[in-house]
mmCIF file of C-alpha atoms in Angstrom:
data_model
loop_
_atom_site.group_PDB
_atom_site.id
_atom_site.type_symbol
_atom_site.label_atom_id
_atom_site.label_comp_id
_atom_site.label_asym_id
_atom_site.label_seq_id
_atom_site.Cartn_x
_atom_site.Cartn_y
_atom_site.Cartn_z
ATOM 1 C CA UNK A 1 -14.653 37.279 43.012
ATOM 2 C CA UNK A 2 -13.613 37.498 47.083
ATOM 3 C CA UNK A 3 -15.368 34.797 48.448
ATOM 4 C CA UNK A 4 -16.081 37.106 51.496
ATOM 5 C CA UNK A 5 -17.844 39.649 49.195
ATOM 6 C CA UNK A 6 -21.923 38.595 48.716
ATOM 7 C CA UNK A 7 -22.493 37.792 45.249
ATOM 8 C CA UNK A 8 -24.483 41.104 43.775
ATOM 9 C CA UNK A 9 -27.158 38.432 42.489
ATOM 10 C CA UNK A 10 -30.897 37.947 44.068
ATOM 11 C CA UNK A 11 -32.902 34.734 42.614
ATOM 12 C CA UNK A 12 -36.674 34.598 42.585
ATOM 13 C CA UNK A 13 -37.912 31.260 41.078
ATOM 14 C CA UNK A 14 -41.209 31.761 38.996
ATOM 15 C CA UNK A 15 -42.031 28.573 38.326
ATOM 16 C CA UNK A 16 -40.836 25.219 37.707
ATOM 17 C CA UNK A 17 -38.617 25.926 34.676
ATOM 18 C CA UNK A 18 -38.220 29.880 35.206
ATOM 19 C CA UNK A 19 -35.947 32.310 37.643
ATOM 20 C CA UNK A 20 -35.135 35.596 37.405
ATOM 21 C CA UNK A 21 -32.323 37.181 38.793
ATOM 22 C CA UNK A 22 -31.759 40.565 39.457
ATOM 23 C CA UNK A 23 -28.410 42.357 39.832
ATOM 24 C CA UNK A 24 -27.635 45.211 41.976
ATOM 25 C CA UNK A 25 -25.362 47.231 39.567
ATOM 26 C CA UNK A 26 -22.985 50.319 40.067
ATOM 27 C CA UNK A 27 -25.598 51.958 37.206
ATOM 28 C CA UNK A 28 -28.585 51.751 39.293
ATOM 29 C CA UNK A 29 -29.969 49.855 36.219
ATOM 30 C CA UNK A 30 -31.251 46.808 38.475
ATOM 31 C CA UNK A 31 -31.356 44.347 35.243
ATOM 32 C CA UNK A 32 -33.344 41.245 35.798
ATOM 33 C CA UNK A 33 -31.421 38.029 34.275
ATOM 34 C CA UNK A 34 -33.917 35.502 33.282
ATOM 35 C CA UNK A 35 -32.765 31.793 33.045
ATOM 36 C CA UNK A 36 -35.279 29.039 31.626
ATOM 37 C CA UNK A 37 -34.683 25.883 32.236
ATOM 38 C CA UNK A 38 -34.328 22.412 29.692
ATOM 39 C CA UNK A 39 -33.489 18.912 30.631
ATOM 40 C CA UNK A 40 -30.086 19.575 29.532
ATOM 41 C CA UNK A 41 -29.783 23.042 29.044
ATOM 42 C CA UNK A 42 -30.838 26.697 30.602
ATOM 43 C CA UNK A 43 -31.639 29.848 28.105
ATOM 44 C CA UNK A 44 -30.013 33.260 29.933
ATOM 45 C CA UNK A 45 -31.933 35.802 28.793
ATOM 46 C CA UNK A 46 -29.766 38.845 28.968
ATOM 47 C CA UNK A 47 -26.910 39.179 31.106
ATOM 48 C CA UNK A 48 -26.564 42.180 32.543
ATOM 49 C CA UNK A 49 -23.790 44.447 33.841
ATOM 50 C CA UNK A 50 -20.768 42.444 34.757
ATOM 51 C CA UNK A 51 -20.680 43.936 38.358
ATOM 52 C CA UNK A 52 -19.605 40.157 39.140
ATOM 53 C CA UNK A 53 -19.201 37.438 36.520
ATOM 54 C CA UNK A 54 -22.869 35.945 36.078
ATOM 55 C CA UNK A 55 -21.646 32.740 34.501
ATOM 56 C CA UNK A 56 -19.561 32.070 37.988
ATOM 57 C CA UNK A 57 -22.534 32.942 39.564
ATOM 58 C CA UNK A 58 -25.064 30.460 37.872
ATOM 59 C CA UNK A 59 -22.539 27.896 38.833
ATOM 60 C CA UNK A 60 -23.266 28.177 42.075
ATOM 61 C CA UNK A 61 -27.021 27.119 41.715
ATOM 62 C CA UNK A 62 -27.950 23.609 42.498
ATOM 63 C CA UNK A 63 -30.570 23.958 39.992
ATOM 64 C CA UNK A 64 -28.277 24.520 36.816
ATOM 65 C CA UNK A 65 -25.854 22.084 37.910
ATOM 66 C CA UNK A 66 -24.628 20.299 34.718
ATOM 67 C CA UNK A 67 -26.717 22.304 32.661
ATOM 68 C CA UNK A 68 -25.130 23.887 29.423
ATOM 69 C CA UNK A 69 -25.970 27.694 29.032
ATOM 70 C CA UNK A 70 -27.388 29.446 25.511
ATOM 71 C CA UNK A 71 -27.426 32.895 26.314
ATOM 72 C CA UNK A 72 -30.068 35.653 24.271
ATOM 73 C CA UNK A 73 -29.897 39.000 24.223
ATOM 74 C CA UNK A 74 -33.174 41.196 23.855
ATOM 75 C CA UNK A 75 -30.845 43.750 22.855
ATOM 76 C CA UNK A 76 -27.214 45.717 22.733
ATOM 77 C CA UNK A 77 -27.986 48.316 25.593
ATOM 78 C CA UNK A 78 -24.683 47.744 27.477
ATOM 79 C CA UNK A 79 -27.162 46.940 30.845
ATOM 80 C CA UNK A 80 -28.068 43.720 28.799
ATOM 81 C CA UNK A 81 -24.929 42.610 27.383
ATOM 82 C CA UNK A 82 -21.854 43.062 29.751
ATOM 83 C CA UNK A 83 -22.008 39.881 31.197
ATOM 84 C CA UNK A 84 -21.614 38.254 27.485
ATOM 85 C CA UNK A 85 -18.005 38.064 28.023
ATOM 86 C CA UNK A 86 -18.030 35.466 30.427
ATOM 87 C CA UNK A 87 -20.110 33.237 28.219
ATOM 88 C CA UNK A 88 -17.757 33.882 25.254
ATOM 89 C CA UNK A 89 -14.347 32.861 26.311
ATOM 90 C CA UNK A 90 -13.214 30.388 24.490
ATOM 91 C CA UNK A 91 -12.432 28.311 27.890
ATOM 92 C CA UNK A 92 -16.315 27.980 28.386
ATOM 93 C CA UNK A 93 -17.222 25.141 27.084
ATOM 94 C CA UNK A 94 -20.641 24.745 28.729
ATOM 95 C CA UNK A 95 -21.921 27.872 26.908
ATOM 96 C CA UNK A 96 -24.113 26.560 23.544
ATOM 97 C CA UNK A 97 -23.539 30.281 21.825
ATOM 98 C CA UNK A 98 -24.408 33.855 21.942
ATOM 99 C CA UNK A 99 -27.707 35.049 20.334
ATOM 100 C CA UNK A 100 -29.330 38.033 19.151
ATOM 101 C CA UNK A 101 -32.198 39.496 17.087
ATOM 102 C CA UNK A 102 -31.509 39.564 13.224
ATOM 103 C CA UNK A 103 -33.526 42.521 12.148
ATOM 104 C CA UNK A 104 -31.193 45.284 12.671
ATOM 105 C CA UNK A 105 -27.602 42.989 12.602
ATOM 106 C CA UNK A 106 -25.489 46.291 11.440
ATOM 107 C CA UNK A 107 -26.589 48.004 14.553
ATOM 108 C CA UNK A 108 -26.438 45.114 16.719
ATOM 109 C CA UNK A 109 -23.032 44.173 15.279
ATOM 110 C CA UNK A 110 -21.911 47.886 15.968
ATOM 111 C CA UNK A 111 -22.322 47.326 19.776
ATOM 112 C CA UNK A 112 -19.492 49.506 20.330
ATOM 113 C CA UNK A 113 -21.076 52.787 19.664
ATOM 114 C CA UNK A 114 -24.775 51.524 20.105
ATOM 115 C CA UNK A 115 -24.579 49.689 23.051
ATOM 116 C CA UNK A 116 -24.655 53.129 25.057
ATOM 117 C CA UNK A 117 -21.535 52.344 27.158
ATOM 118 C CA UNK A 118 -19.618 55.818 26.470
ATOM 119 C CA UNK A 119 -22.656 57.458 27.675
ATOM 120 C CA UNK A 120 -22.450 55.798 31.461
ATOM 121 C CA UNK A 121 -18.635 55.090 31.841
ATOM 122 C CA UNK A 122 -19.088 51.762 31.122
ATOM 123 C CA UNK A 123 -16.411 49.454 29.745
ATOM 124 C CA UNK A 124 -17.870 46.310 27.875
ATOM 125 C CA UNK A 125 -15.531 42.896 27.000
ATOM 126 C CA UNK A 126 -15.819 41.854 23.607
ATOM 127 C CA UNK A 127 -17.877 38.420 22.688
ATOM 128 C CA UNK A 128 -19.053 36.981 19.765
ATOM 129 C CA UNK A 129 -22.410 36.050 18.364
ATOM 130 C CA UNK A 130 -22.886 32.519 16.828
ATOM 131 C CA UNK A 131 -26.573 32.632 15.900
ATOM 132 C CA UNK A 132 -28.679 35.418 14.302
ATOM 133 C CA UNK A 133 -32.884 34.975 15.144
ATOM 134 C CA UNK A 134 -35.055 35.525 12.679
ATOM 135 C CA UNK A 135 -38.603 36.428 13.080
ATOM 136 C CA UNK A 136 -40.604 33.297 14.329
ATOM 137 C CA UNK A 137 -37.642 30.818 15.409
ATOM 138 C CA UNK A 138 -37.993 28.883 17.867
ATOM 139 C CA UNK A 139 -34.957 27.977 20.828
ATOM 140 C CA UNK A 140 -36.050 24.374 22.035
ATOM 141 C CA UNK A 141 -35.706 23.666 26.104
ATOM 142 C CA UNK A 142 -35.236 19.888 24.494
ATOM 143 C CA UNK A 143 -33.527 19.681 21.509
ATOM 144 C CA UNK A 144 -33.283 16.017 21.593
ATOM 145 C CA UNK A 145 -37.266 15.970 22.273
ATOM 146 C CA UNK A 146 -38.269 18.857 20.359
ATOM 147 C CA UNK A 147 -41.701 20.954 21.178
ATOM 148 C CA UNK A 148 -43.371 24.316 20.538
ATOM 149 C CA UNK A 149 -45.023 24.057 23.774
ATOM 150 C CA UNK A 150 -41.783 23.730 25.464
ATOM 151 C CA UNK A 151 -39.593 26.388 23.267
ATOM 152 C CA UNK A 152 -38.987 30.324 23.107
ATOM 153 C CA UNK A 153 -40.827 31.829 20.378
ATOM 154 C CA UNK A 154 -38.346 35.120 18.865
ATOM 155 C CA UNK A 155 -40.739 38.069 18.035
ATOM 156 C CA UNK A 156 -39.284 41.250 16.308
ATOM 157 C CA UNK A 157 -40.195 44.136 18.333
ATOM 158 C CA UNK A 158 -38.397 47.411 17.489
ATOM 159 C CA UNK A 159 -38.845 50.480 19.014
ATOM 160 C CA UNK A 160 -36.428 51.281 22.048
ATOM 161 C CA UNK A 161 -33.564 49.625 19.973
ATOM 162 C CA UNK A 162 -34.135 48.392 16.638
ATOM 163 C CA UNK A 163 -32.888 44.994 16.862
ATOM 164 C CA UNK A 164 -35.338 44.601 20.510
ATOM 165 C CA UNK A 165 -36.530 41.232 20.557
ATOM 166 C CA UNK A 166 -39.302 39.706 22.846
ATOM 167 C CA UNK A 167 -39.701 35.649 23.912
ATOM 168 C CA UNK A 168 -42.770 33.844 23.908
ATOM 169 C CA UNK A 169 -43.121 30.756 26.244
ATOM 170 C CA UNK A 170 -46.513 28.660 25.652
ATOM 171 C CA UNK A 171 -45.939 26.783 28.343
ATOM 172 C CA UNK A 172 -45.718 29.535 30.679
ATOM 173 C CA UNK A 173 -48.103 31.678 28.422
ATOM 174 C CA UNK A 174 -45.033 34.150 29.395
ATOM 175 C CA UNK A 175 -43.478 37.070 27.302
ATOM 176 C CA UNK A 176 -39.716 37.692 27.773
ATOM 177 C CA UNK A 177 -40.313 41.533 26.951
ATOM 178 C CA UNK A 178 -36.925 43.441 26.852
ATOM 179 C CA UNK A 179 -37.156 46.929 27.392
ATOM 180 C CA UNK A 180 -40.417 47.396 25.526
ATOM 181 C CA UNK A 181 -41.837 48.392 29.287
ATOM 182 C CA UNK A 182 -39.471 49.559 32.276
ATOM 183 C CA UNK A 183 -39.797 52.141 34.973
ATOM 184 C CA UNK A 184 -40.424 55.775 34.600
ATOM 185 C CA UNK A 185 -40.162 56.978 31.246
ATOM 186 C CA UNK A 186 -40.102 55.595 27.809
ATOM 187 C CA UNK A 187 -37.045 56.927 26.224
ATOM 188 C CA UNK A 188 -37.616 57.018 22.447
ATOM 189 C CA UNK A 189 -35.032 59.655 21.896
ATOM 190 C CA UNK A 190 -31.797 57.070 21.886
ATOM 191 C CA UNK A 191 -29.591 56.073 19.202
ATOM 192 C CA UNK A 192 -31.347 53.846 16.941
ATOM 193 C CA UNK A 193 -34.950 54.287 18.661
ATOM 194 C CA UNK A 194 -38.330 54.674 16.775
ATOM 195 C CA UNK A 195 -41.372 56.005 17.858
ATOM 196 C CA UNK A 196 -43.093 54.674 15.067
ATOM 197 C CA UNK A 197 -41.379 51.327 15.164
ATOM 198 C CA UNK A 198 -42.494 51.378 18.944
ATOM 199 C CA UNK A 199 -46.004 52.243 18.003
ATOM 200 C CA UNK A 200 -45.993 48.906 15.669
ATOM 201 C CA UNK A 201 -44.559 46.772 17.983
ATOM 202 C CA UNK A 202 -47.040 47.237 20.443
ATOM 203 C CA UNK A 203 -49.844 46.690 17.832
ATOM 204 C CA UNK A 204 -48.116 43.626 17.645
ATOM 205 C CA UNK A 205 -47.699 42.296 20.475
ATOM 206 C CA UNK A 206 -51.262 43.038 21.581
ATOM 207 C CA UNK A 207 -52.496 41.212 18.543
ATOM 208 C CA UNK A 208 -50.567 38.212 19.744
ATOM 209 C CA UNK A 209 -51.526 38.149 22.754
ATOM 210 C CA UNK A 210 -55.015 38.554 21.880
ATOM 211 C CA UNK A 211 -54.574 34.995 19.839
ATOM 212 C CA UNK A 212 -53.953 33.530 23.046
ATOM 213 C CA UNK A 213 -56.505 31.924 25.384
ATOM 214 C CA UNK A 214 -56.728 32.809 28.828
ATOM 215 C CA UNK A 215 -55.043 30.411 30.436
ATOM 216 C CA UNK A 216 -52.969 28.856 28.124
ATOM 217 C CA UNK A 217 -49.515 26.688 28.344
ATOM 218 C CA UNK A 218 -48.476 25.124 31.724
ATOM 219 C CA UNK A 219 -51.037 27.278 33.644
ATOM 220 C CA UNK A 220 -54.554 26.429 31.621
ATOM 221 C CA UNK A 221 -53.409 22.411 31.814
ATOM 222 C CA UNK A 222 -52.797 22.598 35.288
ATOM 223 C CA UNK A 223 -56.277 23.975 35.647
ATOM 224 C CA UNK A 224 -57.675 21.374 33.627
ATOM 225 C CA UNK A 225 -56.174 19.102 34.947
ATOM 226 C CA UNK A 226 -57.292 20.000 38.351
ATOM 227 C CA UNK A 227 -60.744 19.659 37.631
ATOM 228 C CA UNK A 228 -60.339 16.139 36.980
ATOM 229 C CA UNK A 229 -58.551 15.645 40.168
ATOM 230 C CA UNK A 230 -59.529 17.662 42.897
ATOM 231 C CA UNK A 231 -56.565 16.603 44.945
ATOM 232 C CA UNK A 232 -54.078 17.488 42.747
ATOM 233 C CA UNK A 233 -54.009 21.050 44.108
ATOM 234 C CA UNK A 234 -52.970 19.983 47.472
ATOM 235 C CA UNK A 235 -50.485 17.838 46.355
ATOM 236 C CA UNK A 236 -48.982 19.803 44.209
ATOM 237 C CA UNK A 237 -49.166 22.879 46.796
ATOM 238 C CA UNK A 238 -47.168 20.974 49.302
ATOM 239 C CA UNK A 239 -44.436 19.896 46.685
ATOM 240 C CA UNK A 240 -44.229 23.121 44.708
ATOM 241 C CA UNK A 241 -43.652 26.706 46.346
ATOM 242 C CA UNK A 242 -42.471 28.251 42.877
ATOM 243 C CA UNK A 243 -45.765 29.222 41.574
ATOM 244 C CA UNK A 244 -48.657 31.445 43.800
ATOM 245 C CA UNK A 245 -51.757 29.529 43.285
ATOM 246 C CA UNK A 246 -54.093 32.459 42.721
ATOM 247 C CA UNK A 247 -52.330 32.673 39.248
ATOM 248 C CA UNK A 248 -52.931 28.916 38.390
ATOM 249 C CA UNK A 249 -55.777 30.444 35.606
ATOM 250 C CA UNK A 250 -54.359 33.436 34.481
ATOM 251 C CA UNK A 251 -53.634 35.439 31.428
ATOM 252 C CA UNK A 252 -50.275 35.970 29.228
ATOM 253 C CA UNK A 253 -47.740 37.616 31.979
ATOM 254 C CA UNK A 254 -44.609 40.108 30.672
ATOM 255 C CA UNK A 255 -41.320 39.375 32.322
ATOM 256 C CA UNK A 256 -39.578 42.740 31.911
ATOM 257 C CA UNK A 257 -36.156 43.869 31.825
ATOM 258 C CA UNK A 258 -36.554 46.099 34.729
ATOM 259 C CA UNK A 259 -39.646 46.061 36.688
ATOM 260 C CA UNK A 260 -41.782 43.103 37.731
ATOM 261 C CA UNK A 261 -41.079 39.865 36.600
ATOM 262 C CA UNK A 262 -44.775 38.747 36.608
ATOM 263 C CA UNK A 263 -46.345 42.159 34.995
ATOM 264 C CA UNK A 264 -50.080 41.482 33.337
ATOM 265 C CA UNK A 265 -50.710 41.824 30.032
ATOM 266 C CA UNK A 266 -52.487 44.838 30.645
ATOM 267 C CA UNK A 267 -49.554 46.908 30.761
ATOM 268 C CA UNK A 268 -49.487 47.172 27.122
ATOM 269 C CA UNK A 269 -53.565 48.320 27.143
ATOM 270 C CA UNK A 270 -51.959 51.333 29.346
ATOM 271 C CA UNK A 271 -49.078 52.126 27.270
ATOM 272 C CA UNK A 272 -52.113 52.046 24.535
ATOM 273 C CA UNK A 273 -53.792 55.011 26.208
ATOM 274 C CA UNK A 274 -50.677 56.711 26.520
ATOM 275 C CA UNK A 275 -50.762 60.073 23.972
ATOM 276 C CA UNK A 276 -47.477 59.813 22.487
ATOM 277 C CA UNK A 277 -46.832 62.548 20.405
ATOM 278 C CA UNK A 278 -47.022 62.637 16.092
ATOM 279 C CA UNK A 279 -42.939 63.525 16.257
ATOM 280 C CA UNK A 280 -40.239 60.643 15.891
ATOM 281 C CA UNK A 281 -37.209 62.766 17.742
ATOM 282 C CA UNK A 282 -36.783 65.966 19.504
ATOM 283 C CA UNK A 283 -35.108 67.598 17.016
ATOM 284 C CA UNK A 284 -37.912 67.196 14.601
ATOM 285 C CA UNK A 285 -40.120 70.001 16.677
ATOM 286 C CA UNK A 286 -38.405 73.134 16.788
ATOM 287 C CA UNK A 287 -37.719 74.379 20.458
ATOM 288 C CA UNK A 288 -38.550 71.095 21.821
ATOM 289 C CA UNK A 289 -37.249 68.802 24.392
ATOM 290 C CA UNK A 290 -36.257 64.947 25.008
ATOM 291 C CA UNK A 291 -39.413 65.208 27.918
ATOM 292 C CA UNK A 292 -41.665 65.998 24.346
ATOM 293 C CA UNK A 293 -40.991 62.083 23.917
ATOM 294 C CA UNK A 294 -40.378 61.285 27.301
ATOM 295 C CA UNK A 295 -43.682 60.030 28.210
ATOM 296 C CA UNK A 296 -44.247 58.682 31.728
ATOM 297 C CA UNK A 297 -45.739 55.651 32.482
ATOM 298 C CA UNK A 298 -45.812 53.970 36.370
ATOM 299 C CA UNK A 299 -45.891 50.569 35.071
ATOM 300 C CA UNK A 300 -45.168 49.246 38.908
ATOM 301 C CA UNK A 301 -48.953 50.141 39.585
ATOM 302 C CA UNK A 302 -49.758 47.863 36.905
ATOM 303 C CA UNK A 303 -50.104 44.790 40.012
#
């Protein structure tokens, strides 16, 4: 890249381990590039559209330095993928492997023609996938000093693509949620999208986070904690801009393909009341539209 040329990047940390990073993109797609951080390692969730070479780009931060990268994708939607090259080649040594969902592996394997790419000009670099997730694995921030606390949970959750995954953080009480919930409109009319499947995954995922106590992982400790010491909050405070303190206690937070990075779990009790139609595809009314599955949903007032 010209070194006189800004990189098309913007970094927000979220907390100690966490940063998103949101590309400005010739698709208007806006993707936000999650990194969490291990002792040794960082987990790239997604890697959006290529617009400059994201791997060159983490370089640059002080914060990775050293770090090898294991990259994830929620799923083959070209907006989440194009930067998979860089990560690939065989050159790039510091890059652990490529993973993906394994619920749907034929369509995710047939990223060519699913990945949406022909649809928006787009022009994707081939990469390869080394590791296939299962429902329930677990990628460890330590792997020499294993943990659940301290790992990303892989939950099936089909419905805009059906190999979407999501990641669950306990120690962030955080979901990694694809594009289960973006901007706008829900598009269920795509190749390989389910309104059914949609309708399940969101059963699910409200189920899980129902098993969840408010204030779980890093977030309910720290509050516990901070009853036993009522200086710790000032301490930590002055030490530690990362994390607002009004959300010390909080409940399970989405971080979203799209939209904010910190969205409450509520979202998904609005997507709930949203009356999405008994029909799986346009075609399957007669005289109908995409809009008849084209719900709308302003998940940005969700704050």
């Amino acid at each position: 890249m010209d070194s006189d040329r800004p990189w098309p990047f913007e970094v927000h940390q979220l907390s100690q381990r966490t940063l998103v990073i949101i590309e400005s993109d010739r698709f208007g797609e806006l993707p936000h590039i999650y990194a969490v951080l291990g002792p040794k390692k960082a987990i790239i969730i997604d890697t959006g559209c290529n617009t400059a070479s994201l791997r060159d780009f983490l370089e640059t931060l002080s914060c990775l330095e050293g770090k090898e990268f294991q990259v994830v994708n929620t799923h083959i939607h070209y907006d989440h993928i194009m930067g998979n090259y860089g990560f690939s080649m065989a050159s790039q040594r510091r890059c652990r492997g490529i993973c993906q969902g394994s619920r749907s592996r034929a369509f995710s394997e047939n990223w060519k023609a699913n990945s949406l790419q022909d649809m928006v000009g787009a022009s994707i670099l081939d990469f390869a996938v080394t590791d296939w997730l299962d429902e329930g694995a677990r990628i460890y921030l330590n792997d020499d000093e294993p943990t659940d606390e301290e790992s990303l949970e892989i939950l099936h959750t089909p419905g805009h693509t059906p190999d979407s995954i999501s990641l669950y953080l306990p120690a962030e009480n955080r979901l990694f949620s694809g594009d289960l919930i973006y901007p706008g409109s829900l598009f269920l009319y795509l190749p390989g999208s389910s309104l059914e499947d949609f309708r399940e995954s969101l059963h699910k995922l409200r189920a899980f986070i129902a098993s969840k106590p408010e204030g779980c992982g890093y977030f309910g400790q720290f509050a516990m904690a901070m009853q036993a010491d009522p200086n710790l909050l000032s301490r930590f405070n002055a030490g530690f801009s990362g994390c607002p303190m009004d959300q010390v206690n909080r409940s399970l937070l989405l971080s979203c393909g799209h939209i904010d990075p910190e969205l409450p779990a509520k979202a998904l009790e609005v997507l709930r009341k949203v009356d999405l139609p008994e029909i799986t595809s346009p075609a399957s009314v007669p005289g109908t539209s995409p809009s008849c599955v084209d719900q709308r949903m302003s998940a940005i007032e969700l704050r």
